[in-house]
């Protein structure tokens, strides 16, 4: 196919030998299958900020560290330089998360380089060597659903043990390769220790997985891994091999009504945005 403009510099520099085809196009990026030497890889081309539509960037960026103090100060302002630096920080977030999680043993695509807003990474393949389907595109028998659910929960635990939360985990950003689930799409990865929304985001990720796999294995719907995982994390007892039960003893004290209503309103907004993403994915 014709080389897209954003990939031409990588072709000119010899990092990419051939662009084979476009794999997908979403709100945040376009993904192409490319050949790099004798390897078939993916090139994720991030869209410019003005062309993206992820609505909660500020919420996700809370707690992210910027090593350069000048950049940190600029990012807190609305200057052109500050906005550019904020954009660079956002683009680098997925790259940093992928390297960090790969080192921690989380099953994510292996990153191979990041140049001018283009992330080169491993192509996740199915048993036939073709691009692996999303979890949403497969039908699972109950036993396999339980197995995959257990594997995804284990990956979430490894992620949190490495200090990160996916923040937007759903059936649309888990691929099914020949060996099982692979977690993708991490530009919104959350710093667990530095983000006030970390607990809620972790529980949402876990609940999304529970609800999806629960369609095939209804017994999963009564589990409560999210709160159990977070309780272990808060107490400093969470590690990659933590044994979980899926049970959690909830606090029976009277709830703060205002806080409860705020949580409900936030959940409604999140569900509306999730439905919008579903529609967008269907259109793609």
PDB file of C-alpha atoms in Angstrom:
ATOM      1  CA  UNK A   1       0.000   0.000   0.000  1.00  0.00           C
ATOM      2  CA  UNK A   2       0.992   3.667  -0.311  1.00  0.00           C
ATOM      3  CA  UNK A   3       3.162   4.767   2.606  1.00  0.00           C
ATOM      4  CA  UNK A   4       1.192   7.063   4.965  1.00  0.00           C
ATOM      5  CA  UNK A   5       2.789  10.465   5.482  1.00  0.00           C
ATOM      6  CA  UNK A   6       3.479   9.860   9.195  1.00  0.00           C
ATOM      7  CA  UNK A   7       5.317   6.601   8.408  1.00  0.00           C
ATOM      8  CA  UNK A   8       7.462   7.955   5.585  1.00  0.00           C
ATOM      9  CA  UNK A   9      10.289   9.164   7.916  1.00  0.00           C
ATOM     10  CA  UNK A  10      10.584   5.654   9.385  1.00  0.00           C
ATOM     11  CA  UNK A  11      10.777   4.190   5.872  1.00  0.00           C
ATOM     12  CA  UNK A  12      13.384   6.769   4.873  1.00  0.00           C
ATOM     13  CA  UNK A  13      15.478   5.945   7.950  1.00  0.00           C
ATOM     14  CA  UNK A  14      15.272   2.195   7.296  1.00  0.00           C
ATOM     15  CA  UNK A  15      13.309   1.377  10.446  1.00  0.00           C
ATOM     16  CA  UNK A  16      10.350   0.195   8.352  1.00  0.00           C
ATOM     17  CA  UNK A  17      10.916  -1.670   5.083  1.00  0.00           C
ATOM     18  CA  UNK A  18       7.316  -1.972   3.923  1.00  0.00           C
ATOM     19  CA  UNK A  19       3.825  -0.925   4.988  1.00  0.00           C
ATOM     20  CA  UNK A  20       1.597  -3.951   4.438  1.00  0.00           C
ATOM     21  CA  UNK A  21      -1.889  -2.752   5.417  1.00  0.00           C
ATOM     22  CA  UNK A  22      -3.897  -0.700   7.889  1.00  0.00           C
ATOM     23  CA  UNK A  23      -5.100  -2.813  10.784  1.00  0.00           C
ATOM     24  CA  UNK A  24      -7.427  -0.371  12.533  1.00  0.00           C
ATOM     25  CA  UNK A  25      -8.323   3.266  13.022  1.00  0.00           C
ATOM     26  CA  UNK A  26      -9.639   4.586  16.323  1.00  0.00           C
ATOM     27  CA  UNK A  27     -10.097   7.770  18.305  1.00  0.00           C
ATOM     28  CA  UNK A  28      -6.520   7.850  19.538  1.00  0.00           C
ATOM     29  CA  UNK A  29      -4.470   6.305  16.770  1.00  0.00           C
ATOM     30  CA  UNK A  30      -4.212   4.390  13.538  1.00  0.00           C
ATOM     31  CA  UNK A  31      -2.414   1.048  13.505  1.00  0.00           C
ATOM     32  CA  UNK A  32      -0.589  -0.359  10.484  1.00  0.00           C
ATOM     33  CA  UNK A  33       1.001  -3.752   9.929  1.00  0.00           C
ATOM     34  CA  UNK A  34       4.543  -3.215   8.682  1.00  0.00           C
ATOM     35  CA  UNK A  35       7.616  -5.251   7.818  1.00  0.00           C
ATOM     36  CA  UNK A  36      10.842  -4.477   9.643  1.00  0.00           C
ATOM     37  CA  UNK A  37      13.545  -6.680   8.156  1.00  0.00           C
ATOM     38  CA  UNK A  38      12.282 -10.241   8.496  1.00  0.00           C
ATOM     39  CA  UNK A  39       9.769  -9.291  11.221  1.00  0.00           C
ATOM     40  CA  UNK A  40       6.123  -8.328  10.826  1.00  0.00           C
ATOM     41  CA  UNK A  41       5.283  -5.646  13.386  1.00  0.00           C
ATOM     42  CA  UNK A  42       2.679  -3.015  14.173  1.00  0.00           C
ATOM     43  CA  UNK A  43       3.148   0.730  13.809  1.00  0.00           C
ATOM     44  CA  UNK A  44       0.787   2.734  15.997  1.00  0.00           C
ATOM     45  CA  UNK A  45       0.453   6.275  14.682  1.00  0.00           C
ATOM     46  CA  UNK A  46      -0.920   8.544  17.401  1.00  0.00           C
ATOM     47  CA  UNK A  47      -3.273  11.286  16.297  1.00  0.00           C
ATOM     48  CA  UNK A  48      -2.556  14.915  17.100  1.00  0.00           C
ATOM     49  CA  UNK A  49      -4.211  16.259  20.241  1.00  0.00           C
ATOM     50  CA  UNK A  50      -6.763  18.343  18.325  1.00  0.00           C
ATOM     51  CA  UNK A  51      -7.882  15.248  16.414  1.00  0.00           C
ATOM     52  CA  UNK A  52      -8.241  13.013  19.475  1.00  0.00           C
ATOM     53  CA  UNK A  53     -11.405  12.758  21.490  1.00  0.00           C
ATOM     54  CA  UNK A  54     -10.367  11.109  24.756  1.00  0.00           C
ATOM     55  CA  UNK A  55     -12.322  13.245  27.194  1.00  0.00           C
ATOM     56  CA  UNK A  56     -10.671  12.590  30.549  1.00  0.00           C
ATOM     57  CA  UNK A  57      -6.993  13.273  29.839  1.00  0.00           C
ATOM     58  CA  UNK A  58      -6.557  15.436  32.966  1.00  0.00           C
ATOM     59  CA  UNK A  59      -7.993  12.758  35.231  1.00  0.00           C
ATOM     60  CA  UNK A  60      -5.602  10.166  33.837  1.00  0.00           C
ATOM     61  CA  UNK A  61      -2.536  12.414  33.867  1.00  0.00           C
ATOM     62  CA  UNK A  62      -2.767  13.159  37.587  1.00  0.00           C
ATOM     63  CA  UNK A  63       0.292  11.794  39.364  1.00  0.00           C
ATOM     64  CA  UNK A  64       2.458  11.354  36.266  1.00  0.00           C
ATOM     65  CA  UNK A  65       5.999  12.506  36.926  1.00  0.00           C
ATOM     66  CA  UNK A  66       7.904  14.870  34.658  1.00  0.00           C
ATOM     67  CA  UNK A  67      11.655  14.775  35.326  1.00  0.00           C
ATOM     68  CA  UNK A  68      12.406  18.191  33.826  1.00  0.00           C
ATOM     69  CA  UNK A  69      11.172  20.947  36.173  1.00  0.00           C
ATOM     70  CA  UNK A  70      10.926  23.495  33.333  1.00  0.00           C
ATOM     71  CA  UNK A  71       8.668  21.153  31.403  1.00  0.00           C
ATOM     72  CA  UNK A  72       6.593  20.469  34.497  1.00  0.00           C
ATOM     73  CA  UNK A  73       6.034  24.195  35.025  1.00  0.00           C
ATOM     74  CA  UNK A  74       5.198  24.726  31.363  1.00  0.00           C
ATOM     75  CA  UNK A  75       2.678  21.874  31.380  1.00  0.00           C
ATOM     76  CA  UNK A  76       0.767  23.570  34.171  1.00  0.00           C
ATOM     77  CA  UNK A  77       0.224  26.625  31.967  1.00  0.00           C
ATOM     78  CA  UNK A  78      -1.781  27.162  28.791  1.00  0.00           C
ATOM     79  CA  UNK A  79       1.110  28.461  26.710  1.00  0.00           C
ATOM     80  CA  UNK A  80       1.872  26.950  23.318  1.00  0.00           C
ATOM     81  CA  UNK A  81       5.075  25.435  24.682  1.00  0.00           C
ATOM     82  CA  UNK A  82       3.223  24.049  27.698  1.00  0.00           C
ATOM     83  CA  UNK A  83       0.587  22.434  25.520  1.00  0.00           C
ATOM     84  CA  UNK A  84       3.295  20.941  23.312  1.00  0.00           C
ATOM     85  CA  UNK A  85       5.064  19.476  26.329  1.00  0.00           C
ATOM     86  CA  UNK A  86       1.805  18.099  27.685  1.00  0.00           C
ATOM     87  CA  UNK A  87       1.179  16.475  24.321  1.00  0.00           C
ATOM     88  CA  UNK A  88       4.662  14.919  24.345  1.00  0.00           C
ATOM     89  CA  UNK A  89       4.096  13.616  27.872  1.00  0.00           C
ATOM     90  CA  UNK A  90       0.781  12.066  26.819  1.00  0.00           C
ATOM     91  CA  UNK A  91       2.335  10.384  23.762  1.00  0.00           C
ATOM     92  CA  UNK A  92       5.248   9.004  25.781  1.00  0.00           C
ATOM     93  CA  UNK A  93       2.958   7.575  28.466  1.00  0.00           C
ATOM     94  CA  UNK A  94       2.070   4.437  26.512  1.00  0.00           C
ATOM     95  CA  UNK A  95       5.675   3.822  25.505  1.00  0.00           C
ATOM     96  CA  UNK A  96       6.890   4.181  29.085  1.00  0.00           C
ATOM     97  CA  UNK A  97       4.065   1.959  30.345  1.00  0.00           C
ATOM     98  CA  UNK A  98       4.799  -0.774  27.787  1.00  0.00           C
ATOM     99  CA  UNK A  99       8.496  -0.934  28.678  1.00  0.00           C
ATOM    100  CA  UNK A 100       7.736  -0.879  32.395  1.00  0.00           C
ATOM    101  CA  UNK A 101       5.067  -3.571  32.192  1.00  0.00           C
ATOM    102  CA  UNK A 102       7.075  -5.791  29.850  1.00  0.00           C
ATOM    103  CA  UNK A 103       9.928  -5.733  32.395  1.00  0.00           C
ATOM    104  CA  UNK A 104       7.403  -6.673  35.103  1.00  0.00           C
ATOM    105  CA  UNK A 105       6.278  -9.728  33.117  1.00  0.00           C
ATOM    106  CA  UNK A 106       2.872  -8.371  32.092  1.00  0.00           C
ATOM    107  CA  UNK A 107       1.716  -9.740  28.732  1.00  0.00           C
ATOM    108  CA  UNK A 108       1.657  -6.626  26.573  1.00  0.00           C
ATOM    109  CA  UNK A 109       2.995  -6.067  23.036  1.00  0.00           C
ATOM    110  CA  UNK A 110       6.776  -5.798  23.124  1.00  0.00           C
ATOM    111  CA  UNK A 111       7.766  -2.191  22.309  1.00  0.00           C
ATOM    112  CA  UNK A 112      10.471  -1.768  19.642  1.00  0.00           C
ATOM    113  CA  UNK A 113      10.863   1.988  19.376  1.00  0.00           C
ATOM    114  CA  UNK A 114       9.099   5.328  19.374  1.00  0.00           C
ATOM    115  CA  UNK A 115       9.817   7.978  16.743  1.00  0.00           C
ATOM    116  CA  UNK A 116       7.883  11.168  15.973  1.00  0.00           C
ATOM    117  CA  UNK A 117       4.618   9.966  17.479  1.00  0.00           C
ATOM    118  CA  UNK A 118       4.852   6.467  15.959  1.00  0.00           C
ATOM    119  CA  UNK A 119       5.190   3.439  18.221  1.00  0.00           C
ATOM    120  CA  UNK A 120       6.720   0.314  16.700  1.00  0.00           C
ATOM    121  CA  UNK A 121       5.768  -2.825  18.580  1.00  0.00           C
ATOM    122  CA  UNK A 122       5.200  -6.543  18.364  1.00  0.00           C
ATOM    123  CA  UNK A 123       2.248  -7.702  16.297  1.00  0.00           C
ATOM    124  CA  UNK A 124       0.015  -9.961  18.392  1.00  0.00           C
ATOM    125  CA  UNK A 125      -0.970 -12.929  16.219  1.00  0.00           C
ATOM    126  CA  UNK A 126      -3.480 -15.759  16.380  1.00  0.00           C
ATOM    127  CA  UNK A 127      -2.699 -19.429  15.785  1.00  0.00           C
ATOM    128  CA  UNK A 128      -2.709 -18.822  12.001  1.00  0.00           C
ATOM    129  CA  UNK A 129      -0.183 -16.003  12.200  1.00  0.00           C
ATOM    130  CA  UNK A 130      -2.782 -13.350  11.415  1.00  0.00           C
ATOM    131  CA  UNK A 131      -3.473 -10.267  13.548  1.00  0.00           C
ATOM    132  CA  UNK A 132      -5.154 -11.499  16.731  1.00  0.00           C
ATOM    133  CA  UNK A 133      -8.829 -10.614  17.284  1.00  0.00           C
ATOM    134  CA  UNK A 134     -10.081  -8.417  20.086  1.00  0.00           C
ATOM    135  CA  UNK A 135     -11.746 -10.164  22.987  1.00  0.00           C
ATOM    136  CA  UNK A 136     -15.033  -8.609  21.863  1.00  0.00           C
ATOM    137  CA  UNK A 137     -14.766 -10.474  18.544  1.00  0.00           C
ATOM    138  CA  UNK A 138     -14.610 -13.983  19.984  1.00  0.00           C
ATOM    139  CA  UNK A 139     -17.151 -16.314  21.571  1.00  0.00           C
ATOM    140  CA  UNK A 140     -15.946 -18.327  24.547  1.00  0.00           C
ATOM    141  CA  UNK A 141     -17.140 -21.540  26.183  1.00  0.00           C
ATOM    142  CA  UNK A 142     -17.648 -21.136  29.927  1.00  0.00           C
ATOM    143  CA  UNK A 143     -14.479 -22.990  30.910  1.00  0.00           C
ATOM    144  CA  UNK A 144     -12.308 -20.875  28.620  1.00  0.00           C
ATOM    145  CA  UNK A 145     -14.008 -17.694  29.831  1.00  0.00           C
ATOM    146  CA  UNK A 146     -13.073 -18.581  33.411  1.00  0.00           C
ATOM    147  CA  UNK A 147      -9.505 -19.363  32.345  1.00  0.00           C
ATOM    148  CA  UNK A 148      -9.106 -16.093  30.423  1.00  0.00           C
ATOM    149  CA  UNK A 149     -10.702 -14.126  33.254  1.00  0.00           C
ATOM    150  CA  UNK A 150      -8.214 -15.594  35.692  1.00  0.00           C
ATOM    151  CA  UNK A 151      -5.339 -14.696  33.382  1.00  0.00           C
ATOM    152  CA  UNK A 152      -6.505 -11.110  32.908  1.00  0.00           C
ATOM    153  CA  UNK A 153      -6.945 -10.658  36.666  1.00  0.00           C
ATOM    154  CA  UNK A 154      -3.406 -11.978  37.141  1.00  0.00           C
ATOM    155  CA  UNK A 155      -2.143  -9.407  34.605  1.00  0.00           C
ATOM    156  CA  UNK A 156      -4.003  -6.623  36.439  1.00  0.00           C
ATOM    157  CA  UNK A 157      -2.292  -7.718  39.668  1.00  0.00           C
ATOM    158  CA  UNK A 158       1.123  -7.695  37.962  1.00  0.00           C
ATOM    159  CA  UNK A 159       0.385  -4.234  36.585  1.00  0.00           C
ATOM    160  CA  UNK A 160      -0.566  -2.858  39.984  1.00  0.00           C
ATOM    161  CA  UNK A 161       2.437  -4.529  41.586  1.00  0.00           C
ATOM    162  CA  UNK A 162       4.485  -2.516  39.058  1.00  0.00           C
ATOM    163  CA  UNK A 163       2.645   0.639  40.133  1.00  0.00           C
ATOM    164  CA  UNK A 164       0.301   1.044  37.156  1.00  0.00           C
ATOM    165  CA  UNK A 165      -3.399   0.705  36.399  1.00  0.00           C
ATOM    166  CA  UNK A 166      -4.669   0.389  32.833  1.00  0.00           C
ATOM    167  CA  UNK A 167      -7.498   2.846  33.473  1.00  0.00           C
ATOM    168  CA  UNK A 168      -9.645   1.961  30.465  1.00  0.00           C
ATOM    169  CA  UNK A 169      -9.587  -1.824  30.344  1.00  0.00           C
ATOM    170  CA  UNK A 170     -12.415  -3.519  28.453  1.00  0.00           C
ATOM    171  CA  UNK A 171     -13.038  -6.255  25.903  1.00  0.00           C
ATOM    172  CA  UNK A 172     -11.954  -3.792  23.212  1.00  0.00           C
ATOM    173  CA  UNK A 173      -8.349  -3.516  24.361  1.00  0.00           C
ATOM    174  CA  UNK A 174      -7.560  -7.133  25.102  1.00  0.00           C
ATOM    175  CA  UNK A 175      -6.334  -9.231  22.173  1.00  0.00           C
ATOM    176  CA  UNK A 176      -6.588 -13.008  22.031  1.00  0.00           C
ATOM    177  CA  UNK A 177      -3.373 -14.519  20.700  1.00  0.00           C
ATOM    178  CA  UNK A 178      -2.682 -18.225  20.353  1.00  0.00           C
ATOM    179  CA  UNK A 179      -1.502 -18.400  23.992  1.00  0.00           C
ATOM    180  CA  UNK A 180      -4.271 -16.303  25.538  1.00  0.00           C
ATOM    181  CA  UNK A 181      -5.111 -12.673  26.396  1.00  0.00           C
ATOM    182  CA  UNK A 182      -2.763  -9.741  25.699  1.00  0.00           C
ATOM    183  CA  UNK A 183      -3.475  -6.268  27.113  1.00  0.00           C
ATOM    184  CA  UNK A 184      -3.104  -3.320  24.721  1.00  0.00           C
ATOM    185  CA  UNK A 185      -3.777   0.442  24.497  1.00  0.00           C
ATOM    186  CA  UNK A 186      -2.090   2.106  27.450  1.00  0.00           C
ATOM    187  CA  UNK A 187      -1.857   5.865  26.738  1.00  0.00           C
ATOM    188  CA  UNK A 188      -4.090   6.515  29.749  1.00  0.00           C
ATOM    189  CA  UNK A 189      -2.153   4.239  32.142  1.00  0.00           C
ATOM    190  CA  UNK A 190      -2.546   5.540  35.710  1.00  0.00           C
ATOM    191  CA  UNK A 191       0.129   5.967  38.364  1.00  0.00           C
ATOM    192  CA  UNK A 192      -1.472   4.011  41.204  1.00  0.00           C
ATOM    193  CA  UNK A 193       0.364   5.787  44.009  1.00  0.00           C
ATOM    194  CA  UNK A 194      -0.111   9.326  42.702  1.00  0.00           C
ATOM    195  CA  UNK A 195      -3.641   9.449  41.321  1.00  0.00           C
ATOM    196  CA  UNK A 196      -6.655  10.126  43.550  1.00  0.00           C
ATOM    197  CA  UNK A 197      -8.873   8.172  41.142  1.00  0.00           C
ATOM    198  CA  UNK A 198      -6.667   5.069  41.137  1.00  0.00           C
ATOM    199  CA  UNK A 199      -8.895   2.890  43.314  1.00  0.00           C
ATOM    200  CA  UNK A 200     -12.013   3.674  41.295  1.00  0.00           C
ATOM    201  CA  UNK A 201     -10.223   3.077  38.000  1.00  0.00           C
ATOM    202  CA  UNK A 202      -8.806  -0.250  39.139  1.00  0.00           C
ATOM    203  CA  UNK A 203     -12.222  -1.436  40.281  1.00  0.00           C
ATOM    204  CA  UNK A 204     -13.756  -0.284  37.004  1.00  0.00           C
ATOM    205  CA  UNK A 205     -11.140  -2.223  35.002  1.00  0.00           C
ATOM    206  CA  UNK A 206     -11.765  -5.355  37.061  1.00  0.00           C
ATOM    207  CA  UNK A 207     -15.549  -4.963  36.918  1.00  0.00           C
ATOM    208  CA  UNK A 208     -15.465  -4.512  33.130  1.00  0.00           C
ATOM    209  CA  UNK A 209     -13.640  -7.815  32.818  1.00  0.00           C
ATOM    210  CA  UNK A 210     -15.979  -9.517  35.278  1.00  0.00           C
ATOM    211  CA  UNK A 211     -19.042  -8.328  33.373  1.00  0.00           C
ATOM    212  CA  UNK A 212     -17.644  -9.355  29.995  1.00  0.00           C
ATOM    213  CA  UNK A 213     -16.510 -12.865  30.968  1.00  0.00           C
ATOM    214  CA  UNK A 214     -19.619 -13.221  33.122  1.00  0.00           C
ATOM    215  CA  UNK A 215     -21.687 -13.335  29.948  1.00  0.00           C
ATOM    216  CA  UNK A 216     -20.155 -16.741  29.267  1.00  0.00           C
ATOM    217  CA  UNK A 217     -19.589 -17.900  32.851  1.00  0.00           C
ATOM    218  CA  UNK A 218     -22.305 -16.324  35.065  1.00  0.00           C
ATOM    219  CA  UNK A 219     -20.654 -17.570  38.252  1.00  0.00           C
ATOM    220  CA  UNK A 220     -18.003 -14.880  37.746  1.00  0.00           C
ATOM    221  CA  UNK A 221     -20.604 -12.161  38.240  1.00  0.00           C
ATOM    222  CA  UNK A 222     -20.640 -12.682  42.010  1.00  0.00           C
ATOM    223  CA  UNK A 223     -16.893 -12.149  42.387  1.00  0.00           C
ATOM    224  CA  UNK A 224     -15.339  -8.964  43.774  1.00  0.00           C
ATOM    225  CA  UNK A 225     -11.663  -9.078  42.833  1.00  0.00           C
ATOM    226  CA  UNK A 226     -11.329  -5.316  42.455  1.00  0.00           C
ATOM    227  CA  UNK A 227     -11.807  -4.418  46.106  1.00  0.00           C
ATOM    228  CA  UNK A 228      -9.787  -7.438  47.219  1.00  0.00           C
ATOM    229  CA  UNK A 229      -6.845  -6.427  44.999  1.00  0.00           C
ATOM    230  CA  UNK A 230      -6.950  -2.811  46.135  1.00  0.00           C
ATOM    231  CA  UNK A 231      -7.141  -3.784  49.812  1.00  0.00           C
ATOM    232  CA  UNK A 232      -3.998  -5.903  49.409  1.00  0.00           C
ATOM    233  CA  UNK A 233      -2.272  -3.044  47.565  1.00  0.00           C
ATOM    234  CA  UNK A 234      -3.157  -0.480  50.238  1.00  0.00           C
ATOM    235  CA  UNK A 235      -1.866  -2.750  52.979  1.00  0.00           C
ATOM    236  CA  UNK A 236       1.416  -3.372  51.114  1.00  0.00           C
ATOM    237  CA  UNK A 237       0.659  -7.085  50.768  1.00  0.00           C
ATOM    238  CA  UNK A 238       0.060  -7.241  47.008  1.00  0.00           C
ATOM    239  CA  UNK A 239       2.675  -8.986  44.874  1.00  0.00           C
ATOM    240  CA  UNK A 240       2.583 -10.612  41.403  1.00  0.00           C
ATOM    241  CA  UNK A 241       1.841 -14.065  42.787  1.00  0.00           C
ATOM    242  CA  UNK A 242      -0.811 -13.013  45.332  1.00  0.00           C
ATOM    243  CA  UNK A 243      -3.480 -15.658  45.822  1.00  0.00           C
ATOM    244  CA  UNK A 244      -6.943 -14.175  45.420  1.00  0.00           C
ATOM    245  CA  UNK A 245     -10.333 -15.460  46.482  1.00  0.00           C
ATOM    246  CA  UNK A 246     -12.660 -13.151  44.565  1.00  0.00           C
ATOM    247  CA  UNK A 247     -14.401 -12.328  47.837  1.00  0.00           C
ATOM    248  CA  UNK A 248     -14.373  -9.129  49.872  1.00  0.00           C
ATOM    249  CA  UNK A 249     -16.085  -8.234  53.133  1.00  0.00           C
ATOM    250  CA  UNK A 250     -17.764  -4.869  52.566  1.00  0.00           C
ATOM    251  CA  UNK A 251     -18.003  -2.137  55.171  1.00  0.00           C
ATOM    252  CA  UNK A 252     -21.528  -2.151  56.627  1.00  0.00           C
ATOM    253  CA  UNK A 253     -21.307   1.303  58.206  1.00  0.00           C
ATOM    254  CA  UNK A 254     -23.701   3.999  57.054  1.00  0.00           C
ATOM    255  CA  UNK A 255     -22.713   5.510  53.728  1.00  0.00           C
ATOM    256  CA  UNK A 256     -22.072   9.183  53.116  1.00  0.00           C
ATOM    257  CA  UNK A 257     -25.023  10.031  50.830  1.00  0.00           C
ATOM    258  CA  UNK A 258     -23.263  12.923  49.081  1.00  0.00           C
ATOM    259  CA  UNK A 259     -20.232  10.802  48.313  1.00  0.00           C
ATOM    260  CA  UNK A 260     -22.453   7.958  47.150  1.00  0.00           C
ATOM    261  CA  UNK A 261     -24.384  10.222  44.760  1.00  0.00           C
ATOM    262  CA  UNK A 262     -21.099  11.596  43.390  1.00  0.00           C
ATOM    263  CA  UNK A 263     -19.915   8.055  42.675  1.00  0.00           C
ATOM    264  CA  UNK A 264     -23.225   7.204  40.979  1.00  0.00           C
ATOM    265  CA  UNK A 265     -23.094  10.338  38.815  1.00  0.00           C
ATOM    266  CA  UNK A 266     -19.498   9.572  37.860  1.00  0.00           C
ATOM    267  CA  UNK A 267     -20.425   5.993  36.974  1.00  0.00           C
ATOM    268  CA  UNK A 268     -23.261   7.230  34.761  1.00  0.00           C
ATOM    269  CA  UNK A 269     -20.914   9.550  32.895  1.00  0.00           C
ATOM    270  CA  UNK A 270     -18.381   6.760  32.430  1.00  0.00           C
ATOM    271  CA  UNK A 271     -21.044   4.406  31.093  1.00  0.00           C
ATOM    272  CA  UNK A 272     -22.241   7.018  28.601  1.00  0.00           C
ATOM    273  CA  UNK A 273     -18.687   7.473  27.362  1.00  0.00           C
ATOM    274  CA  UNK A 274     -18.224   3.703  27.186  1.00  0.00           C
ATOM    275  CA  UNK A 275     -21.358   3.419  25.052  1.00  0.00           C
ATOM    276  CA  UNK A 276     -19.994   6.150  22.778  1.00  0.00           C
ATOM    277  CA  UNK A 277     -16.768   4.191  22.372  1.00  0.00           C
ATOM    278  CA  UNK A 278     -18.781   1.056  21.563  1.00  0.00           C
ATOM    279  CA  UNK A 279     -20.590   2.918  18.806  1.00  0.00           C
ATOM    280  CA  UNK A 280     -17.321   4.305  17.466  1.00  0.00           C
ATOM    281  CA  UNK A 281     -15.735   0.849  17.478  1.00  0.00           C
ATOM    282  CA  UNK A 282     -18.731  -0.572  15.615  1.00  0.00           C
ATOM    283  CA  UNK A 283     -18.408   2.168  13.011  1.00  0.00           C
ATOM    284  CA  UNK A 284     -14.683   1.420  12.563  1.00  0.00           C
TER     285      UNK A 284
END
